[in-house]
Tab-separated table of C-alpha atoms and ligand atoms in Angstrom:
chain	number	residue	atom	x	y	z
F	1	MET	CA	17.477	40.839	12.686
F	2	LYS	CA	16.586	37.887	15.158
F	3	ASN	CA	13.694	38.588	14.974
F	4	THR	CA	13.846	37.371	10.705
F	5	TRP	CA	15.520	34.230	11.474
F	6	LEU	CA	12.543	33.280	14.015
F	7	LEU	CA	10.279	34.058	11.552
F	8	CYS	CA	11.715	32.404	8.588
F	9	LEU	CA	12.886	28.652	10.444
F	10	MET	CA	9.052	28.897	11.284
F	11	ILE	CA	7.490	28.934	7.775
F	12	ILE	CA	9.816	26.649	6.978
F	13	LEU	CA	8.830	24.580	9.654
F	14	THR	CA	4.946	25.793	8.795
F	15	LEU	CA	5.129	24.421	4.910
F	16	SER	CA	7.684	21.786	5.920
F	17	CYS	CA	4.368	20.552	8.305
F	18	LYS	CA	1.806	21.237	5.419
F	19	LYS	CA	3.341	18.533	2.515
F	20	ASP	CA	2.240	16.021	5.182
F	21	GLY	CA	-1.232	16.788	5.012
F	22	GLN	CA	-0.996	19.456	7.641
F	23	ILE	CA	-0.065	16.827	10.242
F	24	ASN	CA	1.439	18.448	13.261
F	25	SER	CA	2.809	15.762	15.588
F	26	GLU	CA	6.233	14.123	15.060
F	27	ASN	CA	4.767	10.421	15.702
F	28	PRO	CA	0.955	10.726	14.414
F	29	ARG	CA	-1.158	8.121	16.626
F	30	PHE	CA	-3.304	8.073	12.969
F	31	VAL	CA	-3.657	6.869	9.490
F	32	TYR	CA	-4.450	9.411	7.255
F	33	ASP	CA	-6.574	10.301	3.762
F	34	GLN	CA	-4.930	12.674	0.963
F	35	HIS	CA	-6.405	15.101	1.901
F	36	GLY	CA	-5.044	15.198	5.491
F	37	ARG	CA	-7.832	13.914	7.759
F	38	VAL	CA	-7.765	11.677	10.092
F	39	LEU	CA	-9.239	8.149	8.905
F	40	ILE	CA	-10.925	5.647	10.689
F	41	LEU	CA	-10.211	1.764	9.332
F	42	HIS	CA	-13.028	-0.709	10.409
F	43	GLY	CA	-13.580	-4.353	8.042
F	44	LEU	CA	-13.140	-7.577	7.419
F	45	ASN	CA	-9.758	-9.813	6.755
F	46	MET	CA	-9.722	-11.652	2.681
F	47	SER	CA	-9.384	-14.556	3.804
F	48	SER	CA	-8.767	-17.955	5.192
F	49	SER	CA	-10.066	-18.920	1.358
F	50	ALA	CA	-6.854	-17.802	-0.525
F	51	LYS	CA	-4.078	-20.425	2.256
F	52	ALA	CA	-3.379	-23.409	0.113
F	53	GLU	CA	-2.106	-25.394	2.648
F	54	GLY	CA	-0.609	-29.050	3.608
F	55	ASN	CA	-0.027	-28.951	-0.886
F	56	PRO	CA	3.652	-30.337	-2.204
F	57	SER	CA	2.897	-28.439	-5.522
F	58	ASP	CA	3.826	-25.082	-5.315
F	59	THR	CA	1.906	-25.402	-8.609
F	60	LEU	CA	-1.184	-25.941	-6.906
F	61	THR	CA	-0.338	-23.369	-4.218
F	62	TYR	CA	-0.142	-20.233	-6.141
F	63	LEU	CA	-2.981	-21.400	-8.391
F	64	LYS	CA	-5.190	-21.156	-5.047
F	65	HIS	CA	-4.671	-17.787	-3.186
F	66	TYR	CA	-7.402	-15.400	-4.227
F	67	PRO	CA	-9.943	-15.425	-1.568
F	68	TRP	CA	-13.771	-16.755	-2.402
F	69	THR	CA	-15.417	-13.109	-2.505
F	70	THR	CA	-16.952	-11.543	-5.864
F	71	GLU	CA	-17.183	-7.557	-6.796
F	72	SER	CA	-20.977	-7.558	-5.577
F	73	PHE	CA	-20.093	-8.493	-2.211
F	74	VAL	CA	-17.713	-5.918	-1.728
F	75	ASP	CA	-19.880	-3.824	-3.072
F	76	GLN	CA	-22.160	-4.772	0.223
F	77	GLU	CA	-19.474	-3.928	2.292
F	78	ALA	CA	-19.259	-0.609	1.542
F	79	LYS	CA	-22.612	0.645	1.232
F	80	GLU	CA	-24.855	-0.799	3.302
F	81	TYR	CA	-21.792	-2.588	6.032
F	82	GLY	CA	-19.620	-0.002	6.335
F	83	PHE	CA	-16.904	-1.142	6.124
F	84	ASN	CA	-14.217	1.505	5.137
F	85	ALA	CA	-10.929	-0.466	4.788
F	86	VAL	CA	-10.065	-4.704	4.563
F	87	ARG	CA	-7.291	-6.439	5.681
F	88	TYR	CA	-5.973	-8.691	1.651
F	89	LEU	CA	-3.748	-11.292	2.498
F	90	VAL	CA	-1.364	-11.926	-0.666
F	91	PHE	CA	1.648	-15.166	-0.029
F	92	TRP	CA	5.244	-14.831	-1.244
F	93	ASP	CA	4.528	-18.361	-2.581
F	94	GLY	CA	2.099	-16.870	-5.158
F	95	ILE	CA	4.483	-13.881	-5.367
F	96	GLU	CA	7.754	-15.623	-6.010
F	97	PRO	CA	6.852	-19.772	-6.415
F	98	HIS	CA	10.700	-20.238	-7.633
F	99	LYS	CA	13.268	-18.264	-6.306
F	100	ASP	CA	13.977	-15.582	-8.846
F	101	ASN	CA	10.252	-16.022	-10.940
F	102	PHE	CA	8.395	-12.692	-9.684
F	103	ARG	CA	5.186	-14.243	-10.483
F	104	GLU	CA	3.180	-10.926	-12.709
F	105	ALA	CA	0.157	-13.689	-13.027
F	106	TYR	CA	-0.245	-13.350	-9.781
F	107	LEU	CA	0.022	-9.793	-9.679
F	108	ASP	CA	-2.269	-9.976	-12.331
F	109	SER	CA	-5.622	-10.471	-10.374
F	110	THR	CA	-4.718	-9.996	-6.850
F	111	ALA	CA	-5.157	-6.075	-8.451
F	112	VAL	CA	-8.111	-7.021	-10.348
F	113	ARG	CA	-9.354	-7.514	-6.379
F	114	ILE	CA	-7.723	-4.994	-4.886
F	115	LYS	CA	-9.269	-2.805	-7.297
F	116	TRP	CA	-13.081	-3.835	-6.697
F	117	TYR	CA	-12.171	-1.677	-2.941
F	118	THR	CA	-10.286	1.355	-4.232
F	119	ASP	CA	-13.036	1.634	-6.508
F	120	ARG	CA	-15.393	2.329	-3.454
F	121	GLY	CA	-13.043	3.899	-1.873
F	122	MET	CA	-11.868	1.625	0.454
F	123	TYR	CA	-9.228	1.481	1.799
F	124	VAL	CA	-6.644	-1.388	1.186
F	125	ILE	CA	-4.004	-3.113	4.068
F	126	LEU	CA	-2.121	-5.733	1.969
F	127	ASP	CA	-0.874	-8.040	4.770
F	128	MET	CA	2.346	-10.980	3.234
F	129	HIS	CA	0.358	-13.406	5.418
F	130	GLN	CA	1.888	-16.761	7.110
F	131	ASP	CA	1.029	-19.332	9.492
F	132	VAL	CA	3.420	-21.918	10.519
F	133	TYR	CA	6.217	-20.639	7.868
F	134	SER	CA	5.377	-22.242	4.945
F	135	HIS	CA	2.044	-25.214	2.885
F	136	VAL	CA	5.445	-27.391	2.899
F	137	LEU	CA	5.047	-27.361	6.695
F	138	PHE	CA	1.151	-27.978	6.242
F	139	GLY	CA	0.398	-23.424	6.680
F	140	ASN	CA	1.298	-21.117	4.369
F	141	GLY	CA	3.080	-18.335	3.470
F	142	ALA	CA	7.118	-19.289	2.566
F	143	PRO	CA	7.304	-20.902	-1.620
F	144	SER	CA	9.132	-24.325	-1.153
F	145	TRP	CA	12.411	-23.489	-1.456
F	146	ALA	CA	12.653	-20.630	0.834
F	147	THR	CA	11.755	-23.657	3.522
F	148	GLU	CA	14.649	-24.452	5.130
F	149	THR	CA	14.145	-27.476	7.960
F	150	ASP	CA	17.325	-28.531	7.896
F	151	GLY	CA	16.427	-32.214	6.937
F	152	VAL	CA	13.265	-32.506	8.927
F	153	VAL	CA	10.369	-34.184	7.618
F	154	PRO	CA	7.206	-32.238	8.255
F	155	ASP	CA	4.691	-34.477	10.387
F	156	SER	CA	1.301	-34.141	8.862
F	157	VAL	CA	-0.872	-34.185	12.487
F	158	ALA	CA	-1.025	-30.543	14.075
F	159	PRO	CA	-1.300	-32.111	17.834
F	160	LEU	CA	-4.486	-31.471	19.623
F	161	GLY	CA	-5.993	-30.953	15.636
F	162	LEU	CA	-4.411	-27.184	16.880
F	163	TRP	CA	-3.345	-25.624	13.800
F	164	TRP	CA	-0.911	-22.924	15.752
F	165	LEU	CA	0.732	-26.006	18.063
F	166	ARG	CA	2.477	-26.913	15.119
F	167	ASN	CA	4.340	-24.134	15.872
F	168	LEU	CA	6.457	-26.074	18.281
F	169	GLN	CA	7.093	-28.777	15.277
F	170	PRO	CA	10.834	-29.932	14.730
F	171	ALA	CA	11.056	-28.722	11.289
F	172	VAL	CA	8.594	-25.494	11.149
F	173	VAL	CA	11.161	-25.302	14.399
F	174	ASN	CA	13.728	-25.138	11.914
F	175	ALA	CA	12.472	-23.114	8.976
F	176	TYR	CA	11.503	-20.289	11.453
F	177	GLN	CA	15.073	-20.590	13.034
F	178	ASN	CA	17.068	-20.547	9.837
F	179	PHE	CA	14.427	-17.174	8.282
F	180	PHE	CA	15.551	-15.214	11.584
F	181	GLU	CA	18.989	-16.631	12.068
F	182	TYR	CA	20.644	-14.143	8.427
F	183	THR	CA	23.559	-15.957	8.705
F	184	ASP	CA	23.783	-19.011	7.100
F	185	TYR	CA	21.037	-18.366	4.788
F	186	LYS	CA	20.505	-14.212	4.288
F	187	VAL	CA	18.957	-15.610	0.779
F	188	LEU	CA	15.645	-15.977	2.290
F	189	GLN	CA	15.074	-13.100	4.163
F	190	ASP	CA	16.728	-10.620	1.183
F	191	HIS	CA	13.545	-12.442	-1.598
F	192	TYR	CA	10.531	-11.518	0.916
F	193	ILE	CA	12.465	-8.394	0.975
F	194	LEU	CA	12.190	-8.414	-2.086
F	195	ALA	CA	8.656	-10.215	-3.225
F	196	TRP	CA	7.647	-6.726	-0.882
F	197	GLN	CA	9.141	-4.939	-3.256
F	198	LYS	CA	7.523	-6.489	-6.556
F	199	VAL	CA	4.359	-6.089	-4.857
F	200	ILE	CA	4.759	-1.999	-3.829
F	201	ASN	CA	6.231	-1.370	-7.290
F	202	ARG	CA	2.890	-3.173	-8.696
F	203	PHE	CA	0.351	-1.225	-6.248
F	204	LYS	CA	2.280	2.400	-4.240
F	205	ASP	CA	0.028	4.473	-7.019
F	206	ASN	CA	-2.563	3.818	-5.802
F	207	PRO	CA	-3.939	6.086	-3.694
F	208	TYR	CA	-6.645	3.463	-1.405
F	209	VAL	CA	-3.584	1.244	-0.895
F	210	ILE	CA	-2.820	2.648	2.183
F	211	GLY	CA	-0.643	0.720	3.361
F	212	TYR	CA	1.819	-2.907	4.212
F	213	ASP	CA	1.085	-5.113	7.249
F	214	LEU	CA	4.928	-6.818	7.431
F	215	MET	CA	4.606	-10.126	7.985
F	216	ASN	CA	1.242	-11.933	9.289
F	217	GLU	CA	2.088	-13.165	12.729
F	218	PRO	CA	5.645	-13.737	13.491
F	219	HIS	CA	7.010	-16.580	14.940
F	220	GLY	CA	11.433	-17.138	15.805
F	221	GLY	CA	11.083	-21.166	16.131
F	222	ASP	CA	12.549	-21.335	19.223
F	223	LEU	CA	10.465	-20.974	22.147
F	224	VAL	CA	13.167	-19.927	24.702
F	225	LYS	CA	14.036	-17.480	22.940
F	226	THR	CA	10.415	-16.454	21.906
F	227	MET	CA	8.864	-15.888	25.220
F	228	PHE	CA	11.764	-14.107	26.747
F	229	GLY	CA	12.152	-11.233	24.604
F	230	GLU	CA	15.388	-12.777	22.150
F	231	PHE	CA	13.809	-13.894	19.714
F	232	GLU	CA	11.507	-9.862	19.019
F	233	LYS	CA	14.854	-8.248	20.234
F	234	GLU	CA	18.354	-9.837	18.298
F	235	GLN	CA	15.865	-11.525	15.619
F	236	LEU	CA	12.585	-9.249	14.616
F	237	TYR	CA	13.954	-6.259	15.497
F	238	PRO	CA	16.820	-6.200	12.769
F	239	PHE	CA	14.347	-8.132	10.098
F	240	TYR	CA	11.712	-5.229	10.967
F	241	LYS	CA	15.006	-2.801	10.344
F	242	ARG	CA	16.353	-4.044	6.897
F	243	LEU	CA	13.010	-4.659	5.739
F	244	ILE	CA	11.546	-1.487	5.892
F	245	ASN	CA	14.719	0.455	4.596
F	246	GLY	CA	13.546	-1.820	1.480
F	247	ILE	CA	9.819	-0.777	1.441
F	248	ARG	CA	11.533	2.600	1.664
F	249	GLU	CA	13.744	2.211	-1.510
F	250	VAL	CA	10.463	2.191	-3.524
F	251	ASP	CA	8.230	3.243	-1.496
F	252	ASN	CA	8.268	6.377	1.212
F	253	GLU	CA	4.179	7.691	1.359
F	254	LYS	CA	2.897	4.314	3.277
F	255	TRP	CA	1.910	3.481	6.076
F	256	ILE	CA	4.143	0.146	7.866
F	257	PHE	CA	2.026	-1.910	10.081
F	258	PHE	CA	3.754	-3.869	11.869
F	259	GLU	CA	3.458	-6.703	13.618
F	260	PRO	CA	4.528	-8.627	18.023
F	261	ARG	CA	5.089	-11.358	17.812
F	262	SER	CA	2.036	-13.735	18.436
F	263	PHE	CA	3.137	-16.557	19.822
F	264	GLY	CA	1.628	-15.229	23.620
F	265	VAL	CA	0.828	-11.326	23.022
F	266	ASN	CA	-1.926	-12.747	21.053
F	267	PHE	CA	-2.795	-14.463	24.050
F	268	GLY	CA	-2.391	-10.627	26.426
F	269	LEU	CA	1.191	-11.076	27.354
F	270	ASP	CA	4.075	-8.563	27.275
F	271	SER	CA	6.124	-7.802	24.315
F	272	TYR	CA	9.634	-6.893	23.857
F	273	LEU	CA	9.861	-5.738	20.352
F	274	PRO	CA	11.637	-2.451	21.237
F	275	LYS	CA	11.019	0.627	18.821
F	276	ILE	CA	10.757	0.065	15.231
F	277	GLU	CA	11.743	2.910	13.678
F	278	ASP	CA	10.559	4.251	9.955
F	279	GLN	CA	13.280	4.780	7.321
F	280	ARG	CA	10.055	7.219	5.327
F	281	LYS	CA	11.276	10.685	4.542
F	282	GLY	CA	9.393	13.351	6.859
F	283	ILE	CA	6.773	12.167	9.447
F	284	PRO	CA	6.811	8.307	10.212
F	285	ARG	CA	3.607	6.222	8.984
F	286	MET	CA	3.299	3.590	11.407
F	287	GLN	CA	0.605	1.427	13.010
F	288	TYR	CA	0.843	-1.293	15.636
F	289	ALA	CA	-0.603	-3.779	14.559
F	290	PRO	CA	-1.770	-6.549	17.091
F	291	HIS	CA	-4.212	-9.402	16.996
F	292	CYS	CA	-6.547	-9.377	20.070
F	293	TYR	CA	-7.285	-13.358	20.879
F	294	PRO	CA	-7.041	-13.509	24.499
F	295	LEU	CA	-6.821	-16.854	26.344
F	296	PHE	CA	-11.432	-17.198	27.154
F	297	MET	CA	-11.284	-17.618	22.897
F	298	GLU	CA	-9.814	-21.283	23.839
F	299	GLU	CA	-12.384	-22.673	26.304
F	300	SER	CA	-15.596	-21.432	23.599
F	301	ILE	CA	-16.892	-19.034	26.028
F	302	TYR	CA	-16.942	-15.686	27.562
F	303	THR	CA	-19.090	-14.352	30.100
F	304	SER	CA	-18.742	-10.511	32.068
F	305	GLY	CA	-15.837	-12.211	34.308
F	306	ARG	CA	-13.536	-12.471	31.555
F	307	LYS	CA	-13.548	-8.952	30.841
F	308	ASN	CA	-10.063	-8.663	32.263
F	309	HIS	CA	-8.240	-10.527	30.286
F	310	LEU	CA	-8.920	-7.937	27.442
F	311	LEU	CA	-8.346	-5.452	30.267
F	312	GLU	CA	-5.351	-7.024	30.615
F	313	TRP	CA	-4.537	-7.592	26.527
F	314	GLU	CA	-5.551	-4.093	26.663
F	315	GLN	CA	-2.754	-2.753	28.986
F	316	ARG	CA	-0.375	-3.745	27.460
F	317	ARG	CA	-0.582	-2.957	24.363
F	318	LYS	CA	-1.625	0.750	25.211
F	319	LYS	CA	1.920	0.801	26.962
F	320	GLU	CA	3.300	-0.499	23.816
F	321	LEU	CA	2.057	2.150	21.749
F	322	GLU	CA	4.234	4.298	24.512
F	323	LYS	CA	7.120	3.118	23.573
F	324	GLN	CA	6.181	2.889	20.062
F	325	GLY	CA	4.995	6.632	19.381
F	326	CYS	CA	2.085	4.929	16.880
F	327	GLY	CA	-1.609	4.331	16.755
F	328	MET	CA	-3.007	0.901	16.419
F	329	HIS	CA	-4.299	-1.577	14.274
F	330	ILE	CA	-5.682	-4.426	16.158
F	331	GLY	CA	-5.255	-6.900	12.465
F	332	GLU	CA	-6.696	-9.886	13.397
F	333	PHE	CA	-9.887	-10.496	15.739
F	334	GLY	CA	-12.903	-13.018	15.762
F	335	PHE	CA	-15.506	-14.679	17.769
F	336	HIS	CA	-17.664	-18.443	16.759
F	337	PRO	CA	-21.584	-16.789	16.640
F	338	ASP	CA	-23.186	-20.501	18.169
F	339	TRP	CA	-20.587	-19.743	21.319
F	340	PRO	CA	-22.244	-18.463	24.700
F	341	GLY	CA	-21.623	-14.657	24.971
F	342	MET	CA	-21.766	-13.654	21.858
F	343	GLU	CA	-23.025	-10.443	21.933
F	344	LEU	CA	-21.181	-9.583	25.181
F	345	PHE	CA	-17.850	-9.954	23.735
F	346	PHE	CA	-17.891	-7.768	20.852
F	347	LYS	CA	-19.723	-5.053	22.915
F	348	ASP	CA	-16.657	-5.156	25.626
F	349	PHE	CA	-14.350	-5.364	22.790
F	350	PHE	CA	-16.140	-2.224	20.435
F	351	GLU	CA	-16.174	-0.420	23.804
F	352	MET	CA	-11.916	-1.292	24.295
F	353	ALA	CA	-11.281	-0.096	20.690
F	354	ASP	CA	-13.872	2.952	20.617
F	355	ARG	CA	-11.943	4.213	23.590
F	356	ASN	CA	-8.527	3.790	22.352
F	357	MET	CA	-9.667	4.911	18.702
F	358	CYS	CA	-7.808	2.249	17.046
F	359	ASN	CA	-8.645	0.724	13.902
F	360	TRP	CA	-9.871	-3.222	13.128
F	361	SER	CA	-10.401	-5.390	11.145
F	362	TYR	CA	-12.221	-8.796	11.928
F	363	TRP	CA	-11.152	-12.120	11.109
F	364	SER	CA	-11.976	-13.019	8.657
F	365	SER	CA	-14.752	-12.591	6.028
F	366	ASP	CA	-14.975	-15.864	5.603
F	367	PRO	CA	-18.127	-17.805	4.801
F	368	GLY	CA	-18.743	-19.969	7.989
F	369	GLY	CA	-17.612	-20.416	11.788
F	370	TRP	CA	-16.782	-16.880	12.948
F	371	GLY	CA	-17.631	-15.163	9.195
F	372	PRO	CA	-20.720	-12.391	8.856
F	373	TRP	CA	-22.007	-14.984	6.250
F	374	ASN	CA	-22.970	-18.815	6.371
F	375	PRO	CA	-21.740	-21.048	3.833
F	376	ASP	CA	-25.092	-20.022	2.039
F	377	LEU	CA	-23.485	-16.862	2.183
F	378	THR	CA	-26.570	-15.029	4.463
F	379	GLU	CA	-25.908	-13.284	6.399
F	380	SER	CA	-24.535	-15.035	10.027
F	381	PRO	CA	-25.043	-12.584	13.447
F	382	ILE	CA	-21.774	-11.368	13.453
F	383	MET	CA	-22.201	-8.569	10.661
F	384	ASN	CA	-24.686	-7.785	12.965
F	385	GLN	CA	-22.630	-7.201	15.462
F	386	LEU	CA	-19.701	-5.186	13.260
F	387	ILE	CA	-21.851	-2.796	11.741
F	388	ARG	CA	-21.175	0.070	13.418
F	389	VAL	CA	-21.532	4.282	13.628
F	390	TYR	CA	-18.701	5.269	13.119
F	391	PRO	CA	-16.488	8.503	12.214
F	392	ARG	CA	-14.348	7.887	8.829
F	393	ALA	CA	-13.029	10.252	8.387
F	394	ILE	CA	-12.441	13.273	10.202
F	395	ALA	CA	-11.421	16.926	9.165
F	396	GLY	CA	-8.944	17.212	12.308
F	397	GLU	CA	-8.066	15.251	15.656
F	398	PRO	CA	-10.850	12.735	17.339
F	399	ILE	CA	-10.664	13.014	20.541
F	400	SER	CA	-12.550	10.360	21.863
F	401	PHE	CA	-16.251	8.847	20.140
F	402	ASN	CA	-17.966	6.103	21.509
F	403	TYR	CA	-21.040	4.100	19.270
F	404	ASP	CA	-23.424	2.224	22.529
F	405	ARG	CA	-25.212	-0.308	20.441
F	406	ASP	CA	-27.900	-1.219	22.424
F	407	ALA	CA	-29.181	2.079	23.151
F	408	LYS	CA	-28.121	3.215	19.684
F	409	VAL	CA	-26.676	6.465	20.665
F	410	PHE	CA	-23.571	7.788	19.696
F	411	ASP	CA	-21.279	10.518	20.576
F	412	PHE	CA	-17.991	11.853	18.860
F	413	VAL	CA	-15.660	15.092	19.772
F	414	TYR	CA	-13.102	16.707	17.619
F	415	MET	CA	-10.987	19.166	17.090
F	416	ASN	CA	-11.828	20.680	13.951
F	417	ASN	CA	-9.139	21.951	11.122
F	418	PRO	CA	-10.856	24.290	8.789
F	419	ASP	CA	-7.507	24.281	6.908
F	420	ILE	CA	-9.084	20.686	5.396
F	421	ASP	CA	-11.000	20.991	2.452
F	422	MET	CA	-13.256	18.606	3.114
F	423	PRO	CA	-15.926	17.112	5.451
F	424	THR	CA	-15.824	14.741	8.409
F	425	GLU	CA	-18.080	11.802	7.320
F	426	ILE	CA	-19.371	9.381	9.264
F	427	PHE	CA	-21.642	6.145	8.568
F	428	ILE	CA	-24.732	5.712	9.960
F	429	PRO	CA	-26.029	2.224	8.869
F	430	GLU	CA	-29.126	1.837	8.135
F	431	ARG	CA	-30.836	-1.133	9.661
F	432	PHE	CA	-30.371	0.262	12.449
F	433	PHE	CA	-31.509	4.379	11.560
F	434	PRO	CA	-34.489	2.967	9.211
F	435	ASN	CA	-36.250	6.093	9.978
F	436	GLY	CA	-33.232	8.324	9.504
F	437	TYR	CA	-31.292	10.159	12.137
F	438	ILE	CA	-31.197	13.461	14.459
F	439	LEU	CA	-28.050	14.766	14.537
F	440	VAL	CA	-27.071	17.501	17.591
F	441	VAL	CA	-24.282	19.623	16.839
F	442	ASN	CA	-22.777	21.874	20.027
F	443	GLY	CA	-19.411	23.940	19.760
F	444	THR	CA	-19.823	25.327	16.976
F	445	THR	CA	-23.116	27.482	14.475
F	446	ASP	CA	-21.218	27.391	11.419
F	447	TYR	CA	-21.204	23.914	9.551
F	448	THR	CA	-22.758	22.655	6.732
F	449	GLU	CA	-24.739	19.056	6.480
F	450	SER	CA	-25.336	16.320	4.139
F	451	TYR	CA	-26.109	13.313	3.599
F	452	ASP	CA	-24.628	10.464	0.650
F	453	PRO	CA	-27.706	7.302	1.008
F	454	VAL	CA	-25.333	5.059	-1.188
F	455	TYR	CA	-23.110	5.101	1.221
F	456	HIS	CA	-24.862	5.482	4.125
F	457	VAL	CA	-22.673	8.736	5.276
F	458	LEU	CA	-22.985	11.997	7.064
F	459	LYS	CA	-20.747	14.696	5.850
F	460	ILE	CA	-20.113	17.199	8.240
F	461	GLN	CA	-17.861	20.811	7.120
F	462	SER	CA	-17.246	23.567	9.219
F	463	GLY	CA	-15.686	26.596	8.619
F	464	GLU	CA	-14.400	27.144	12.476
F	465	ARG	CA	-11.531	25.291	14.137
F	466	LYS	CA	-13.022	24.666	17.399
F	467	GLN	CA	-14.096	21.560	19.389
F	468	ILE	CA	-16.999	20.134	17.969
F	469	THR	CA	-19.532	17.806	19.893
F	470	ILE	CA	-21.801	14.761	17.834
F	471	LYS	CA	-24.741	13.112	19.742
F	472	LEU	CA	-26.682	11.048	17.090
F	473	GLN	CA	-29.267	9.016	17.502
F	474	PRO	CA	-32.277	6.794	15.123
F	475	LYS	CA	-35.226	9.452	14.411
D	1	LIG	C1	-7.011	-19.991	10.358
D	1	LIG	C2	-7.958	-20.670	10.421
D	1	LIG	C3	-7.992	-21.964	10.048
D	1	LIG	C4	-6.842	-22.016	9.074
D	1	LIG	C5	-5.313	-22.076	10.141
D	1	LIG	C6	-4.612	-22.059	9.576
D	1	LIG	O1	-9.477	-19.397	10.400
D	1	LIG	O2	-9.127	-22.225	8.842
D	1	LIG	O3	-6.288	-23.885	9.475
D	1	LIG	O4	-5.883	-20.274	9.735
D	1	LIG	O5	-3.652	-21.355	8.117
D	1	LIG	C7	-4.640	-16.165	13.505
D	1	LIG	C8	-4.048	-16.710	11.493
D	1	LIG	C9	-5.259	-16.724	11.171
D	1	LIG	C10	-5.990	-18.206	12.085
D	1	LIG	C11	-6.742	-16.908	12.942
D	1	LIG	C12	-7.945	-18.399	13.982
D	1	LIG	O6	-3.451	-15.133	11.466
D	1	LIG	O7	-4.293	-17.378	10.122
D	1	LIG	O8	-6.891	-18.390	11.081
D	1	LIG	N1	-6.047	-16.996	13.484
D	1	LIG	O9	-7.149	-19.616	13.869
D	1	LIG	N2	-4.089	-16.217	14.454
D	1	LIG	C13	-4.496	-17.089	15.742
D	1	LIG	C14	-5.890	-17.142	15.436
């Protein structure tokens, strides 16, 4: 009798796991596709050009909220550069420029652009962007009706010419405080949640819209509260709880990308954010999504001596990932092509990203500056750095992967799951493999191999539940 009950329990447990695409871990580290494959996401932020800053007119602000790109650039991203994802910026003031007046036209035009990506099998992370809280404060994000400065007039000049130091200005401090305190102005968070629900209702049925980045670079305003943990523990945490609850009311399926506070954590300091719980029915779908701008960035140079900053950033994030019990998406990182040490920076950064098997979005796609395109839309030297061999979908669990760009060798180990009826896919950039590739497979002899010449993707499918080792080199 006891054994029968045990058997029933095991069957129920197995079946309930299957519903989530064969995912059997309580706290999955990866993002999965609808077939149950692990996804590794590589892509760009799209884009700063969609911001409308320092513009007192709401009308002009929301008219500008579309990025610079066209469908043919998206096509090139998917096929030539091998990006399988985009962190796509949307703005609260575009969605709800006037209180309770949600602008469907903004979502219509956004939907046209999102389709450029999803038609090509690219995954879209919608990022509710803000910097310096609002366009009224010479930043972007919140509509003017939701910008409560307690009468303090914003300063038009950025301290030391650095945009992010505006966060110290009194009008900006007040606006953030009033948003996060959730006492006098509850309406602000409540409407931020409503705005998200509008966006989600529009996009949730598209399987390639993979998730939602709750708020770009949350900042508490008050610097003491921010630096000593009070902001993340007492304000950001309950805000995320409210927001995730609001999201799960309308969408139980997508991934939640959540960021720690930006100030200090971007540079590599500790985050104090408590464990953020998913409130979905089923296994949590969460990604920790910090930004990586270690201190040396402000010095406009990278040398091997500065690698420590990057390693410290990594060590702190790994500690936080243990607490959060999920995987990591590095939502932003970037480097100027003219700064000394550019190639070394990318080498160290991507070694770090590969060894943590994390997802990333480069800041940003905007032509010029740090962008992978020049102002005349030819490629900048950045593009060559971002194009990498990587396993974009894995029928099983990845154990490790690494692309050594100098040696042009890609090493990859994974545990194959034969229950997944789709192949493991590896992007192989044509420019680094002009005569094709040499593939060495170890661990199984029972496999099929094919190559998609349009997307430059190698597909491997094995019927065995075995650990498979793959090595790729140019012919
Ligand atoms: C920057 C843009 C810059 C713009 C500024 C303020 O590159 O042109 O003036 O925003 O809107 C972030 C932000 C991201 C920043 C980026 C680079 O999330 O919006 O873009 N950055 O400064 N955090 C750290 C760096």
